[in-house]
C-alpha positions as a Python dict, from the first residue, in 0.01 Angstrom:
ca = {
    (1, 'M'): (0, 0, 0),
    (2, 'Q'): (85, 330, 170),
    (3, 'H'): (-140, 635, 204),
    (4, 'D'): (39, 842, -62),
    (5, 'E'): (33, 555, -311),
    (6, 'F'): (-339, 494, -250),
    (7, 'I'): (-431, 860, -298),
    (8, 'G'): (-203, 885, -602),
    (9, 'Q'): (-375, 588, -762),
    (10, 'V'): (-719, 737, -696),
    (11, 'Q'): (-605, 1067, -845),
    (12, 'A'): (-467, 896, -1157),
    (13, 'R'): (-761, 660, -1213),
    (14, 'A'): (-1023, 929, -1160),
    (15, 'R'): (-814, 1185, -1351),
    (16, 'L'): (-855, 1434, -1068),
    (17, 'E'): (-678, 1768, -1070),
    (18, 'S'): (-524, 1741, -722),
    (19, 'R'): (-438, 1512, -435),
    (20, 'G'): (-690, 1706, -227),
    (21, 'A'): (-964, 1610, -473),
    (22, 'A'): (-851, 1247, -455),
    (23, 'E'): (-859, 1257, -75),
    (24, 'A'): (-1210, 1409, -82),
    (25, 'A'): (-1331, 1139, -324),
    (26, 'T'): (-1178, 867, -106),
    (27, 'R'): (-1333, 1003, 214),
    (28, 'A'): (-1677, 1052, 56),
    (29, 'T'): (-1684, 706, -100),
    (30, 'L'): (-1554, 514, 200),
    (31, 'E'): (-1771, 694, 456),
    (32, 'T'): (-2078, 619, 247),
    (33, 'L'): (-1971, 260, 188),
    (34, 'A'): (-1915, 220, 564),
    (35, 'E'): (-2275, 327, 624),
    (36, 'R'): (-2402, 75, 371),
    (37, 'I'): (-2211, -244, 449),
    (38, 'P'): (-2217, -449, 773),
    (39, 'A'): (-1992, -319, 1054),
    (40, 'G'): (-1773, -630, 1064),
    (41, 'L'): (-1700, -607, 693),
    (42, 'S'): (-1633, -235, 721),
    (43, 'E'): (-1378, -303, 995),
    (44, 'N'): (-1218, -580, 787),
    (45, 'V'): (-1175, -341, 493),
    (46, 'A'): (-1044, -64, 720),
    (47, 'A'): (-784, -296, 872),
    (48, 'Q'): (-637, -369, 528),
    (49, 'L'): (-613, -7, 414),
    (50, 'P'): (-352, 252, 512),
    (51, 'Q'): (-445, 381, 858),
    (52, 'E'): (-547, 731, 747),
    (53, 'I'): (-772, 587, 477),
    (54, 'G'): (-909, 304, 688),
    (55, 'E'): (-1036, 559, 938),
    (56, 'H'): (-1301, 660, 684),
    (57, 'M'): (-1443, 305, 714),
    (58, 'R'): (-1456, 305, 1094),
    (59, 'R'): (-1786, 424, 1229),
    (60, 'V'): (-1844, 689, 1487),
    (61, 'E'): (-2201, 590, 1570),
    (62, 'T'): (-2278, 910, 1756),
    (63, 'A'): (-2178, 1139, 1469),
    (64, 'P'): (-2479, 1275, 1279),
    (65, 'D'): (-2321, 1182, 944),
    (66, 'H'): (-2276, 815, 1044),
    (67, 'P'): (-2602, 628, 1102),
    (68, 'V'): (-2619, 266, 1212),
    (69, 'T'): (-2449, 3, 1001),
    (70, 'G'): (-2593, -175, 700),
    (71, 'V'): (-2830, 106, 605),
    (72, 'R'): (-3036, 8, 303),
    (73, 'M'): (-3008, 268, 33),
    (74, 'T'): (-3084, 272, -335),
    (75, 'R'): (-2816, 327, -593),
    (76, 'Q'): (-2933, 688, -624),
    (77, 'E'): (-2926, 744, -248),
    (78, 'F'): (-2573, 601, -225),
    (79, 'F'): (-2435, 826, -498),
    (80, 'D'): (-2631, 1128, -372),
    (81, 'R'): (-2451, 1086, -38),
    (82, 'V'): (-2113, 1051, -206),
    (83, 'A'): (-2181, 1359, -421),
    (84, 'R'): (-2292, 1566, -122),
    (85, 'R'): (-1986, 1469, 80),
    (86, 'E'): (-1751, 1524, -211),
    (87, 'G'): (-1914, 1849, -323),
    (88, 'K'): (-1966, 1733, -682),
    (89, 'D'): (-2256, 1642, -904),
    (90, 'V'): (-2374, 1283, -912),
    (91, 'P'): (-2215, 1173, -1245),
    (92, 'K'): (-1872, 1292, -1128),
    (93, 'A'): (-1925, 1133, -787),
    (94, 'V'): (-2012, 800, -953),
    (95, 'H'): (-1694, 819, -1158),
    (96, 'D'): (-1479, 904, -855),
    (97, 'A'): (-1641, 636, -637),
    (98, 'R'): (-1571, 371, -900),
    (99, 'S'): (-1207, 479, -908),
    (100, 'V'): (-1182, 460, -528),
    (101, 'I'): (-1335, 112, -529),
    (102, 'E'): (-1084, -3, -794),
    (103, 'V'): (-797, 109, -570),
    (104, 'V'): (-958, -53, -265),
    (105, 'G'): (-978, -375, -470),
    (106, 'D'): (-603, -354, -532),
    (107, 'A'): (-528, -287, -165),
    (108, 'V'): (-733, -558, 10),
    (109, 'Q'): (-698, -935, 14),
    (110, 'G'): (-891, -1245, 108),
    (111, 'G'): (-1195, -1198, -112),
    (112, 'V'): (-1293, -878, 68),
    (113, 'T'): (-1392, -708, -257),
    (114, 'D'): (-1630, -995, -335),
    (115, 'K'): (-1777, -967, 16),
    (116, 'I'): (-1837, -595, -37),
    (117, 'R'): (-2002, -663, -371),
    (118, 'T'): (-2232, -935, -233),
    (119, 'S'): (-2333, -717, 62),
    (120, 'L'): (-2474, -455, -177),
    (121, 'D'): (-2795, -460, -377),
    (122, 'D'): (-2731, -588, -730),
    (123, 'E'): (-2807, -253, -892),
    (124, 'L'): (-2565, -62, -668),
    (125, 'A'): (-2295, -329, -696),
    (126, 'T'): (-2322, -331, -1075),
    (127, 'V'): (-2271, 44, -1098),
    (128, 'L'): (-2008, 74, -824),
    (129, 'F'): (-1797, -215, -952),
    (130, 'A'): (-1832, -126, -1321),
    (131, 'G'): (-1498, 55, -1324),
    (132, 'S'): (-1428, 412, -1418),
    (133, 'T'): (-1338, 359, -1782),
    (134, 'G'): (-1552, 568, -2012),
    (135, 'T'): (-1705, 778, -1738),
    (136, 'A'): (-1679, 1156, -1738),
    (137, 'P'): (-1369, 1278, -1553),
    (138, 'G'): (-1399, 1460, -1220),
}
């Protein structure tokens, strides 16, 4: 999958008004996910995504917005971070993050989506992997 196709799919699934909004949702979701999951898994996901998108999964440990890997966070903390980064309220950020994760699931192979899901707390995984159907549009 190429960058433009990935962003286009996020825009369509999340019903976002622009490609810029889809890029912001992708960046916010993947940066937050990269903080939450183990570094090796984050790198594995990044390697299977288009380069520009995969960069959001690669950590810059010295950056203030990227703490150490595998940070434990509640479902609320996860979506608060996505919302803050995306500049939206939490319900819209949840919707957009689910859409991004759906597209990631289409783009990666080798059971990586299952590894992401099992690396998360059950409550967060249930919400994040629930899909965007029926959620308020962004």
